[in-house]
C-alpha cells in the first residue's frame, strides 16, 4: 500500500520497478526488496497527469498501490532484502547520466548565447564586445568545462570497475547547479528575447530547474558526499 508520486511517463509504462518492505521486522534498508511488476497488476492505479514548470515532453503522475498484490516471481534478483542495494546501483549510473545531460544543455545554451552576443547590435556594436557580457560567457564556459571533465572522469572510473558513489553525487550536484546558473546567464545575455518563448532560451531555463530536484536533490547529494567522506576518514 502507498503512493509513489511524480513518476515520469507512468501512463505509458507497461512495467514498473518498485521497492517494497518485505520484512517488517528488519528496520532500514535491509528489509526492502526490489520488484519488476506489470502496470496492470491488481491494486495498481494511476493519478492524474500533473501540470509542470517545464520538460513538457515527459508526463508525470502518481502510481497508487491499494492492497496491490505482486507475485513472488516479480522479485528482482535472487534474494529478498537486496532492493536498496539494487536501487543504489541504478542511481549511481542515473546520476552520471543526468550530469551528462546537464553538460549537453549547458553547451547548447553557451553556443546559442555566444552566437547571439556576436550578432545582436546595440548602439552600433555587438553586445559581445562588452566585457561584462564576455564575463558572463566566460563564467558559463568555465563551469560547463569543469562539469564535462568531472563527468568524463567519473564515467571512465566507473567503466574501470571503481566505486564512484561519491563522485557520481559530486557530478550530479555540480552539473545540475551549473546548468541552472548557465541558463540564467543565457537569459540575461538574450535580454528581453531571453524571456520570450520564440527564442528557446526561456524553455531551457524552465526545463533545467528539475535537474536539481530529481534523481536526488542537491541537498541529498551534499549529504551523500559528506557522509561518505566522514565514513571513509573513520575507517
Ligand atoms: C518532473 C518530475 C519527474 C520525476 N520523475 C520521477 C521518476 O520517474 N521516478 C521517481 O522515482 N521519482 C520521480 N520524481 C520524484 C523526484 O525524484 C522527487 O520529487 C525528488 O527526489 C524530491 O523528493 P520530494 O519531492 O519528496 O521532496 P522532499 O523529499 O519533500 O524534499 C523537499 C526539500 O527538502 C529537502 N530535504 C529532504 N530531505 C532532506 C534531508 N534529509 N536533508 C536535507 N534536506 C532535505 C530537499 O532537498 C528539498 O529541498 C520526479 C519528480 C518530478 C518533479
PDB file of C-alpha atoms and ligand atoms in Angstrom:
ATOM      1  CA  UNK A   1       0.000   0.000   0.000  1.00  0.00           C
ATOM      2  CA  UNK A   2       1.089   3.567  -0.663  1.00  0.00           C
ATOM      3  CA  UNK A   3       1.615   6.141  -3.393  1.00  0.00           C
ATOM      4  CA  UNK A   4       4.793   6.915  -5.335  1.00  0.00           C
ATOM      5  CA  UNK A   5       4.456  10.461  -6.524  1.00  0.00           C
ATOM      6  CA  UNK A   6       5.580  12.053  -9.794  1.00  0.00           C
ATOM      7  CA  UNK A   7       6.580   9.086 -11.942  1.00  0.00           C
ATOM      8  CA  UNK A   8       7.850  10.062 -15.394  1.00  0.00           C
ATOM      9  CA  UNK A   9       5.860   8.500 -18.240  1.00  0.00           C
ATOM     10  CA  UNK A  10       3.942   6.246 -15.811  1.00  0.00           C
ATOM     11  CA  UNK A  11       0.893   6.408 -18.080  1.00  0.00           C
ATOM     12  CA  UNK A  12       2.955   4.931 -20.942  1.00  0.00           C
ATOM     13  CA  UNK A  13       4.596   2.179 -18.876  1.00  0.00           C
ATOM     14  CA  UNK A  14       3.596  -1.462 -19.079  1.00  0.00           C
ATOM     15  CA  UNK A  15       6.023  -2.448 -16.285  1.00  0.00           C
ATOM     16  CA  UNK A  16       7.140  -0.714 -13.084  1.00  0.00           C
ATOM     17  CA  UNK A  17      10.249  -1.235 -10.988  1.00  0.00           C
ATOM     18  CA  UNK A  18       9.361  -0.753  -7.340  1.00  0.00           C
ATOM     19  CA  UNK A  19      10.809  -1.081  -3.863  1.00  0.00           C
ATOM     20  CA  UNK A  20       8.730  -2.577  -1.067  1.00  0.00           C
ATOM     21  CA  UNK A  21       9.431  -3.560   2.528  1.00  0.00           C
ATOM     22  CA  UNK A  22       9.179  -7.357   2.527  1.00  0.00           C
ATOM     23  CA  UNK A  23      10.408  -7.875   6.085  1.00  0.00           C
ATOM     24  CA  UNK A  24       8.573  -5.620   8.538  1.00  0.00           C
ATOM     25  CA  UNK A  25      10.789  -6.852  11.395  1.00  0.00           C
ATOM     26  CA  UNK A  26      14.033  -5.712   9.723  1.00  0.00           C
ATOM     27  CA  UNK A  27      14.331  -1.937  10.016  1.00  0.00           C
ATOM     28  CA  UNK A  28      16.149   0.242   7.466  1.00  0.00           C
ATOM     29  CA  UNK A  29      17.407  -0.689   4.018  1.00  0.00           C
ATOM     30  CA  UNK A  30      17.876  -4.416   4.664  1.00  0.00           C
ATOM     31  CA  UNK A  31      14.126  -5.157   4.845  1.00  0.00           C
ATOM     32  CA  UNK A  32      13.475  -3.690   1.374  1.00  0.00           C
ATOM     33  CA  UNK A  33      13.213  -5.755  -1.837  1.00  0.00           C
ATOM     34  CA  UNK A  34      13.006  -4.692  -5.495  1.00  0.00           C
ATOM     35  CA  UNK A  35      10.361  -5.918  -7.943  1.00  0.00           C
ATOM     36  CA  UNK A  36       9.535  -5.597 -11.623  1.00  0.00           C
ATOM     37  CA  UNK A  37       5.769  -5.816 -11.905  1.00  0.00           C
ATOM     38  CA  UNK A  38       3.149  -5.417 -14.627  1.00  0.00           C
ATOM     39  CA  UNK A  39       1.441  -1.999 -14.582  1.00  0.00           C
ATOM     40  CA  UNK A  40      -1.974  -3.698 -14.694  1.00  0.00           C
ATOM     41  CA  UNK A  41      -1.417  -5.830 -11.566  1.00  0.00           C
ATOM     42  CA  UNK A  42      -4.491  -5.832  -9.275  1.00  0.00           C
ATOM     43  CA  UNK A  43      -4.498  -2.848  -6.884  1.00  0.00           C
ATOM     44  CA  UNK A  44      -2.244  -0.584  -9.017  1.00  0.00           C
ATOM     45  CA  UNK A  45      -3.760   2.588 -10.469  1.00  0.00           C
ATOM     46  CA  UNK A  46      -2.550   5.988 -11.715  1.00  0.00           C
ATOM     47  CA  UNK A  47      -3.256   9.544 -10.568  1.00  0.00           C
ATOM     48  CA  UNK A  48      -3.948  12.492 -12.863  1.00  0.00           C
ATOM     49  CA  UNK A  49      -1.297  13.867 -15.215  1.00  0.00           C
ATOM     50  CA  UNK A  50       0.395  16.810 -13.406  1.00  0.00           C
ATOM     51  CA  UNK A  51       0.859  20.281 -14.919  1.00  0.00           C
ATOM     52  CA  UNK A  52       4.595  21.085 -14.715  1.00  0.00           C
ATOM     53  CA  UNK A  53       7.001  24.042 -14.979  1.00  0.00           C
ATOM     54  CA  UNK A  54       8.990  22.531 -17.858  1.00  0.00           C
ATOM     55  CA  UNK A  55      10.002  19.339 -19.687  1.00  0.00           C
ATOM     56  CA  UNK A  56       6.587  19.279 -21.337  1.00  0.00           C
ATOM     57  CA  UNK A  57       7.570  16.286 -23.490  1.00  0.00           C
ATOM     58  CA  UNK A  58       7.568  13.989 -20.442  1.00  0.00           C
ATOM     59  CA  UNK A  59       4.406  13.451 -18.431  1.00  0.00           C
ATOM     60  CA  UNK A  60       4.260  12.603 -14.740  1.00  0.00           C
ATOM     61  CA  UNK A  61       1.599  11.149 -12.481  1.00  0.00           C
ATOM     62  CA  UNK A  62       1.304   9.246  -9.214  1.00  0.00           C
ATOM     63  CA  UNK A  63       1.356   5.446  -9.075  1.00  0.00           C
ATOM     64  CA  UNK A  64      -1.086   4.299  -6.399  1.00  0.00           C
ATOM     65  CA  UNK A  65      -0.899   0.929  -4.633  1.00  0.00           C
ATOM     66  CA  UNK A  66      -4.146  -0.063  -2.911  1.00  0.00           C
ATOM     67  CA  UNK A  67      -3.811  -3.575  -1.462  1.00  0.00           C
ATOM     68  CA  UNK A  68      -1.742  -4.380  -4.564  1.00  0.00           C
ATOM     69  CA  UNK A  69      -0.590  -7.986  -4.757  1.00  0.00           C
ATOM     70  CA  UNK A  70       2.661  -8.722  -6.588  1.00  0.00           C
ATOM     71  CA  UNK A  71       3.613 -12.362  -7.303  1.00  0.00           C
ATOM     72  CA  UNK A  72       6.907 -13.546  -5.788  1.00  0.00           C
ATOM     73  CA  UNK A  73       8.147 -14.261  -9.327  1.00  0.00           C
ATOM     74  CA  UNK A  74       8.378 -10.459  -9.841  1.00  0.00           C
ATOM     75  CA  UNK A  75      11.258 -10.242  -7.328  1.00  0.00           C
ATOM     76  CA  UNK A  76      14.284  -8.574  -8.933  1.00  0.00           C
ATOM     77  CA  UNK A  77      17.456 -10.556  -8.255  1.00  0.00           C
ATOM     78  CA  UNK A  78      17.547 -13.833  -6.423  1.00  0.00           C
ATOM     79  CA  UNK A  79      17.311 -12.747  -2.810  1.00  0.00           C
ATOM     80  CA  UNK A  80      14.868 -10.778  -0.709  1.00  0.00           C
ATOM     81  CA  UNK A  81      16.226  -7.709   1.086  1.00  0.00           C
ATOM     82  CA  UNK A  82      18.593  -6.595  -1.691  1.00  0.00           C
ATOM     83  CA  UNK A  83      16.285  -3.904  -3.083  1.00  0.00           C
ATOM     84  CA  UNK A  84      18.105  -0.938  -1.627  1.00  0.00           C
ATOM     85  CA  UNK A  85      21.487  -2.137  -2.921  1.00  0.00           C
ATOM     86  CA  UNK A  86      19.923  -2.597  -6.387  1.00  0.00           C
ATOM     87  CA  UNK A  87      18.438   0.911  -6.216  1.00  0.00           C
ATOM     88  CA  UNK A  88      21.792   2.434  -5.273  1.00  0.00           C
ATOM     89  CA  UNK A  89      23.497   0.771  -8.269  1.00  0.00           C
ATOM     90  CA  UNK A  90      20.869   2.194 -10.619  1.00  0.00           C
ATOM     91  CA  UNK A  91      21.041   5.651  -9.014  1.00  0.00           C
ATOM     92  CA  UNK A  92      24.827   5.876  -9.361  1.00  0.00           C
ATOM     93  CA  UNK A  93      24.550   5.367 -13.116  1.00  0.00           C
ATOM     94  CA  UNK A  94      21.447   7.588 -13.318  1.00  0.00           C
ATOM     95  CA  UNK A  95      23.275  10.451 -11.613  1.00  0.00           C
ATOM     96  CA  UNK A  96      26.094  10.319 -14.142  1.00  0.00           C
ATOM     97  CA  UNK A  97      23.503  10.247 -16.918  1.00  0.00           C
ATOM     98  CA  UNK A  98      21.706  13.366 -15.608  1.00  0.00           C
ATOM     99  CA  UNK A  99      25.085  15.102 -15.169  1.00  0.00           C
ATOM    100  CA  UNK A 100      25.961  14.413 -18.810  1.00  0.00           C
ATOM    101  CA  UNK A 101      22.568  15.787 -19.901  1.00  0.00           C
ATOM    102  CA  UNK A 102      23.258  18.949 -17.848  1.00  0.00           C
ATOM    103  CA  UNK A 103      26.609  19.398 -19.614  1.00  0.00           C
ATOM    104  CA  UNK A 104      24.941  18.936 -23.018  1.00  0.00           C
ATOM    105  CA  UNK A 105      22.226  21.506 -22.311  1.00  0.00           C
ATOM    106  CA  UNK A 106      24.796  23.971 -20.918  1.00  0.00           C
ATOM    107  CA  UNK A 107      26.961  23.628 -24.038  1.00  0.00           C
ATOM    108  CA  UNK A 108      23.937  24.228 -26.283  1.00  0.00           C
ATOM    109  CA  UNK A 109      22.979  27.331 -24.275  1.00  0.00           C
ATOM    110  CA  UNK A 110      26.553  28.658 -24.414  1.00  0.00           C
ATOM    111  CA  UNK A 111      26.654  28.172 -28.192  1.00  0.00           C
ATOM    112  CA  UNK A 112      23.326  29.988 -28.631  1.00  0.00           C
ATOM    113  CA  UNK A 113      24.274  32.813 -26.245  1.00  0.00           C
ATOM    114  CA  UNK A 114      27.686  33.307 -27.880  1.00  0.00           C
ATOM    115  CA  UNK A 115      26.168  33.490 -31.371  1.00  0.00           C
ATOM    116  CA  UNK A 116      23.517  35.904 -30.140  1.00  0.00           C
ATOM    117  CA  UNK A 117      26.145  38.096 -28.441  1.00  0.00           C
ATOM    118  CA  UNK A 118      28.115  38.255 -31.707  1.00  0.00           C
ATOM    119  CA  UNK A 119      25.038  39.107 -33.818  1.00  0.00           C
ATOM    120  CA  UNK A 120      22.957  41.388 -31.601  1.00  0.00           C
ATOM    121  CA  UNK A 121      23.958  45.036 -32.077  1.00  0.00           C
ATOM    122  CA  UNK A 122      23.162  47.806 -29.611  1.00  0.00           C
ATOM    123  CA  UNK A 123      24.234  51.385 -30.334  1.00  0.00           C
ATOM    124  CA  UNK A 124      26.312  50.303 -33.316  1.00  0.00           C
ATOM    125  CA  UNK A 125      28.249  47.384 -31.882  1.00  0.00           C
ATOM    126  CA  UNK A 126      27.670  43.721 -30.995  1.00  0.00           C
ATOM    127  CA  UNK A 127      26.782  43.218 -27.317  1.00  0.00           C
ATOM    128  CA  UNK A 128      29.561  40.588 -27.274  1.00  0.00           C
ATOM    129  CA  UNK A 129      32.109  43.444 -27.451  1.00  0.00           C
ATOM    130  CA  UNK A 130      31.204  44.468 -23.907  1.00  0.00           C
ATOM    131  CA  UNK A 131      33.478  42.958 -21.290  1.00  0.00           C
ATOM    132  CA  UNK A 132      30.572  42.442 -18.885  1.00  0.00           C
ATOM    133  CA  UNK A 133      28.829  40.242 -21.471  1.00  0.00           C
ATOM    134  CA  UNK A 134      32.111  38.422 -22.146  1.00  0.00           C
ATOM    135  CA  UNK A 135      32.438  37.808 -18.395  1.00  0.00           C
ATOM    136  CA  UNK A 136      29.047  36.062 -18.338  1.00  0.00           C
ATOM    137  CA  UNK A 137      30.084  33.913 -21.316  1.00  0.00           C
ATOM    138  CA  UNK A 138      33.430  33.127 -19.667  1.00  0.00           C
ATOM    139  CA  UNK A 139      31.754  32.033 -16.414  1.00  0.00           C
ATOM    140  CA  UNK A 140      29.404  29.737 -18.363  1.00  0.00           C
ATOM    141  CA  UNK A 141      32.229  28.230 -20.418  1.00  0.00           C
ATOM    142  CA  UNK A 142      34.428  27.626 -17.370  1.00  0.00           C
ATOM    143  CA  UNK A 143      31.711  25.934 -15.337  1.00  0.00           C
ATOM    144  CA  UNK A 144      30.470  23.774 -18.210  1.00  0.00           C
ATOM    145  CA  UNK A 145      34.046  22.680 -18.960  1.00  0.00           C
ATOM    146  CA  UNK A 146      34.614  21.765 -15.306  1.00  0.00           C
ATOM    147  CA  UNK A 147      31.386  19.714 -15.249  1.00  0.00           C
ATOM    148  CA  UNK A 148      32.321  17.959 -18.510  1.00  0.00           C
ATOM    149  CA  UNK A 149      35.716  16.956 -17.050  1.00  0.00           C
ATOM    150  CA  UNK A 150      34.044  15.670 -13.871  1.00  0.00           C
ATOM    151  CA  UNK A 151      31.533  13.544 -15.801  1.00  0.00           C
ATOM    152  CA  UNK A 152      34.222  12.113 -18.106  1.00  0.00           C
ATOM    153  CA  UNK A 153      36.484  11.260 -15.163  1.00  0.00           C
ATOM    154  CA  UNK A 154      33.758   9.623 -13.032  1.00  0.00           C
ATOM    155  CA  UNK A 155      32.355   7.701 -16.022  1.00  0.00           C
ATOM    156  CA  UNK A 156      35.787   6.363 -17.000  1.00  0.00           C
ATOM    157  CA  UNK A 157      36.421   5.267 -13.426  1.00  0.00           C
ATOM    158  CA  UNK A 158      33.021   3.557 -13.256  1.00  0.00           C
ATOM    159  CA  UNK A 159      33.715   1.754 -16.544  1.00  0.00           C
ATOM    160  CA  UNK A 160      37.003   0.568 -14.997  1.00  0.00           C
ATOM    161  CA  UNK A 161      35.039  -1.011 -12.132  1.00  0.00           C
ATOM    162  CA  UNK A 162      35.717   1.599  -9.429  1.00  0.00           C
ATOM    163  CA  UNK A 163      33.096   2.516  -6.833  1.00  0.00           C
ATOM    164  CA  UNK A 164      32.087   6.058  -7.834  1.00  0.00           C
ATOM    165  CA  UNK A 165      29.254   6.610  -5.344  1.00  0.00           C
ATOM    166  CA  UNK A 166      30.789   9.847  -4.069  1.00  0.00           C
ATOM    167  CA  UNK A 167      31.983  11.053  -7.477  1.00  0.00           C
ATOM    168  CA  UNK A 168      28.611  10.469  -9.179  1.00  0.00           C
ATOM    169  CA  UNK A 169      26.964  12.580  -6.461  1.00  0.00           C
ATOM    170  CA  UNK A 170      29.648  15.284  -6.904  1.00  0.00           C
ATOM    171  CA  UNK A 171      28.872  15.283 -10.656  1.00  0.00           C
ATOM    172  CA  UNK A 172      25.085  15.431 -10.186  1.00  0.00           C
ATOM    173  CA  UNK A 173      25.370  18.184  -7.567  1.00  0.00           C
ATOM    174  CA  UNK A 174      27.779  20.384  -9.527  1.00  0.00           C
ATOM    175  CA  UNK A 175      26.440  19.797 -13.064  1.00  0.00           C
ATOM    176  CA  UNK A 176      22.771  20.388 -12.165  1.00  0.00           C
ATOM    177  CA  UNK A 177      23.559  23.577 -10.222  1.00  0.00           C
ATOM    178  CA  UNK A 178      25.936  24.660 -13.013  1.00  0.00           C
ATOM    179  CA  UNK A 179      23.339  24.341 -15.788  1.00  0.00           C
ATOM    180  CA  UNK A 180      20.907  26.401 -13.685  1.00  0.00           C
ATOM    181  CA  UNK A 181      23.455  29.224 -13.481  1.00  0.00           C
ATOM    182  CA  UNK A 182      24.278  28.918 -17.204  1.00  0.00           C
ATOM    183  CA  UNK A 183      20.579  29.038 -18.187  1.00  0.00           C
ATOM    184  CA  UNK A 184      20.112  32.112 -16.010  1.00  0.00           C
ATOM    185  CA  UNK A 185      23.064  33.893 -17.657  1.00  0.00           C
ATOM    186  CA  UNK A 186      21.860  32.845 -21.132  1.00  0.00           C
ATOM    187  CA  UNK A 187      18.505  34.536 -20.439  1.00  0.00           C
ATOM    188  CA  UNK A 188      20.436  37.630 -19.303  1.00  0.00           C
ATOM    189  CA  UNK A 189      22.584  37.724 -22.464  1.00  0.00           C
ATOM    190  CA  UNK A 190      19.473  37.404 -24.656  1.00  0.00           C
ATOM    191  CA  UNK A 191      17.892  40.295 -22.732  1.00  0.00           C
ATOM    192  CA  UNK A 192      14.153  40.645 -23.417  1.00  0.00           C
ATOM    193  CA  UNK A 193      14.420  37.930 -26.084  1.00  0.00           C
ATOM    194  CA  UNK A 194      15.536  35.531 -23.342  1.00  0.00           C
ATOM    195  CA  UNK A 195      12.177  35.946 -21.649  1.00  0.00           C
ATOM    196  CA  UNK A 196      10.155  35.402 -24.828  1.00  0.00           C
ATOM    197  CA  UNK A 197       9.196  31.857 -25.829  1.00  0.00           C
ATOM    198  CA  UNK A 198      10.169  32.158 -29.549  1.00  0.00           C
ATOM    199  CA  UNK A 199      13.926  32.103 -28.865  1.00  0.00           C
ATOM    200  CA  UNK A 200      14.055  28.780 -26.983  1.00  0.00           C
ATOM    201  CA  UNK A 201      16.245  30.010 -24.110  1.00  0.00           C
ATOM    202  CA  UNK A 202      13.178  30.600 -21.951  1.00  0.00           C
ATOM    203  CA  UNK A 203      12.189  26.941 -22.369  1.00  0.00           C
ATOM    204  CA  UNK A 204      15.648  25.680 -21.337  1.00  0.00           C
ATOM    205  CA  UNK A 205      15.556  27.974 -18.292  1.00  0.00           C
ATOM    206  CA  UNK A 206      12.378  26.207 -17.130  1.00  0.00           C
ATOM    207  CA  UNK A 207      13.461  22.730 -18.274  1.00  0.00           C
ATOM    208  CA  UNK A 208      16.769  22.655 -16.373  1.00  0.00           C
ATOM    209  CA  UNK A 209      15.222  23.506 -12.986  1.00  0.00           C
ATOM    210  CA  UNK A 210      14.189  19.894 -12.396  1.00  0.00           C
ATOM    211  CA  UNK A 211      17.784  18.620 -12.662  1.00  0.00           C
ATOM    212  CA  UNK A 212      18.453  19.953  -9.145  1.00  0.00           C
ATOM    213  CA  UNK A 213      15.451  18.016  -7.842  1.00  0.00           C
ATOM    214  CA  UNK A 214      15.027  14.557  -9.364  1.00  0.00           C
ATOM    215  CA  UNK A 215      17.404  11.599  -9.027  1.00  0.00           C
ATOM    216  CA  UNK A 216      18.186  13.037  -5.574  1.00  0.00           C
ATOM    217  CA  UNK A 217      18.008  16.751  -4.738  1.00  0.00           C
ATOM    218  CA  UNK A 218      21.170  18.845  -4.362  1.00  0.00           C
ATOM    219  CA  UNK A 219      20.806  18.568  -0.592  1.00  0.00           C
ATOM    220  CA  UNK A 220      20.681  14.762  -0.803  1.00  0.00           C
ATOM    221  CA  UNK A 221      23.863  14.792  -2.955  1.00  0.00           C
ATOM    222  CA  UNK A 222      25.567  17.012  -0.355  1.00  0.00           C
ATOM    223  CA  UNK A 223      24.533  14.553   2.361  1.00  0.00           C
ATOM    224  CA  UNK A 224      25.860  11.535   0.428  1.00  0.00           C
ATOM    225  CA  UNK A 225      29.183  13.223  -0.343  1.00  0.00           C
ATOM    226  CA  UNK A 226      29.687  14.479   3.212  1.00  0.00           C
ATOM    227  CA  UNK A 227      28.660  11.199   4.857  1.00  0.00           C
ATOM    228  CA  UNK A 228      30.943   9.151   2.592  1.00  0.00           C
ATOM    229  CA  UNK A 229      33.863  11.477   3.354  1.00  0.00           C
ATOM    230  CA  UNK A 230      33.401  11.207   7.115  1.00  0.00           C
ATOM    231  CA  UNK A 231      32.833   7.422   6.953  1.00  0.00           C
ATOM    232  CA  UNK A 232      35.974   6.863   4.866  1.00  0.00           C
ATOM    233  CA  UNK A 233      38.039   9.037   7.202  1.00  0.00           C
ATOM    234  CA  UNK A 234      36.953   6.979  10.209  1.00  0.00           C
ATOM    235  CA  UNK A 235      37.533   3.547   8.589  1.00  0.00           C
TER     236      UNK A 235
HETATM  237  C1  LIG B   1       9.194  16.171 -13.258  1.00  0.00           C
HETATM  238  C2  LIG B   1       9.479  15.105 -12.239  1.00  0.00           C
HETATM  239  C3  LIG B   1       9.773  13.822 -12.665  1.00  0.00           C
HETATM  240  C4  LIG B   1      10.022  12.806 -11.720  1.00  0.00           C
HETATM  241  N1  LIG B   1      10.246  11.531 -12.159  1.00  0.00           N
HETATM  242  C5  LIG B   1      10.427  10.533 -11.251  1.00  0.00           C
HETATM  243  C6  LIG B   1      10.555   9.161 -11.673  1.00  0.00           C
HETATM  244  O1  LIG B   1      10.482   8.856 -12.862  1.00  0.00           O
HETATM  245  N2  LIG B   1      10.757   8.219 -10.727  1.00  0.00           N
HETATM  246  C7  LIG B   1      10.819   8.513  -9.399  1.00  0.00           C
HETATM  247  O2  LIG B   1      11.005   7.617  -8.587  1.00  0.00           O
HETATM  248  N3  LIG B   1      10.672   9.794  -8.971  1.00  0.00           N
HETATM  249  C8  LIG B   1      10.466  10.799  -9.856  1.00  0.00           C
HETATM  250  N4  LIG B   1      10.291  12.093  -9.421  1.00  0.00           N
HETATM  251  C9  LIG B   1      10.325  12.356  -7.990  1.00  0.00           C
HETATM  252  C10 LIG B   1      11.603  13.083  -7.586  1.00  0.00           C
HETATM  253  O3  LIG B   1      12.702  12.198  -7.635  1.00  0.00           O
HETATM  254  C11 LIG B   1      11.381  13.680  -6.187  1.00  0.00           C
HETATM  255  O4  LIG B   1      10.413  14.713  -6.313  1.00  0.00           O
HETATM  256  C12 LIG B   1      12.675  14.225  -5.604  1.00  0.00           C
HETATM  257  O5  LIG B   1      13.578  13.177  -5.305  1.00  0.00           O
HETATM  258  C13 LIG B   1      12.435  15.023  -4.319  1.00  0.00           C
HETATM  259  O6  LIG B   1      11.625  14.314  -3.428  1.00  0.00           O
HETATM  260  P1  LIG B   1      10.337  15.027  -2.823  1.00  0.00           P
HETATM  261  O7  LIG B   1       9.560  15.647  -3.933  1.00  0.00           O
HETATM  262  O8  LIG B   1       9.665  14.028  -1.950  1.00  0.00           O
HETATM  263  O9  LIG B   1      10.918  16.230  -1.965  1.00  0.00           O
HETATM  264  P2  LIG B   1      11.225  16.221  -0.406  1.00  0.00           P
HETATM  265  O10 LIG B   1      11.966  14.975  -0.040  1.00  0.00           O
HETATM  266  O11 LIG B   1       9.983  16.547   0.337  1.00  0.00           O
HETATM  267  O12 LIG B   1      12.246  17.434  -0.308  1.00  0.00           O
HETATM  268  C14 LIG B   1      11.826  18.793  -0.190  1.00  0.00           C
HETATM  269  C15 LIG B   1      13.048  19.635   0.186  1.00  0.00           C
HETATM  270  O13 LIG B   1      13.606  19.166   1.427  1.00  0.00           O
HETATM  271  C16 LIG B   1      14.964  18.807   1.250  1.00  0.00           C
HETATM  272  N5  LIG B   1      15.276  17.619   2.061  1.00  0.00           N
HETATM  273  C17 LIG B   1      14.573  16.456   2.129  1.00  0.00           C
HETATM  274  N6  LIG B   1      15.190  15.581   2.938  1.00  0.00           N
HETATM  275  C18 LIG B   1      16.306  16.196   3.389  1.00  0.00           C
HETATM  276  C19 LIG B   1      17.370  15.816   4.256  1.00  0.00           C
HETATM  277  N7  LIG B   1      17.414  14.605   4.807  1.00  0.00           N
HETATM  278  N8  LIG B   1      18.348  16.716   4.499  1.00  0.00           N
HETATM  279  C20 LIG B   1      18.317  17.944   3.921  1.00  0.00           C
HETATM  280  N9  LIG B   1      17.349  18.367   3.099  1.00  0.00           N
HETATM  281  C21 LIG B   1      16.362  17.508   2.829  1.00  0.00           C
HETATM  282  C22 LIG B   1      15.106  18.502  -0.240  1.00  0.00           C
HETATM  283  O14 LIG B   1      16.442  18.640  -0.683  1.00  0.00           O
HETATM  284  C23 LIG B   1      14.181  19.544  -0.843  1.00  0.00           C
HETATM  285  O15 LIG B   1      14.852  20.772  -0.929  1.00  0.00           O
HETATM  286  C24 LIG B   1      10.014  13.107 -10.339  1.00  0.00           C
HETATM  287  C25 LIG B   1       9.713  14.417  -9.917  1.00  0.00           C
HETATM  288  C26 LIG B   1       9.423  15.400 -10.843  1.00  0.00           C
HETATM  289  C27 LIG B   1       9.056  16.790 -10.346  1.00  0.00           C
END
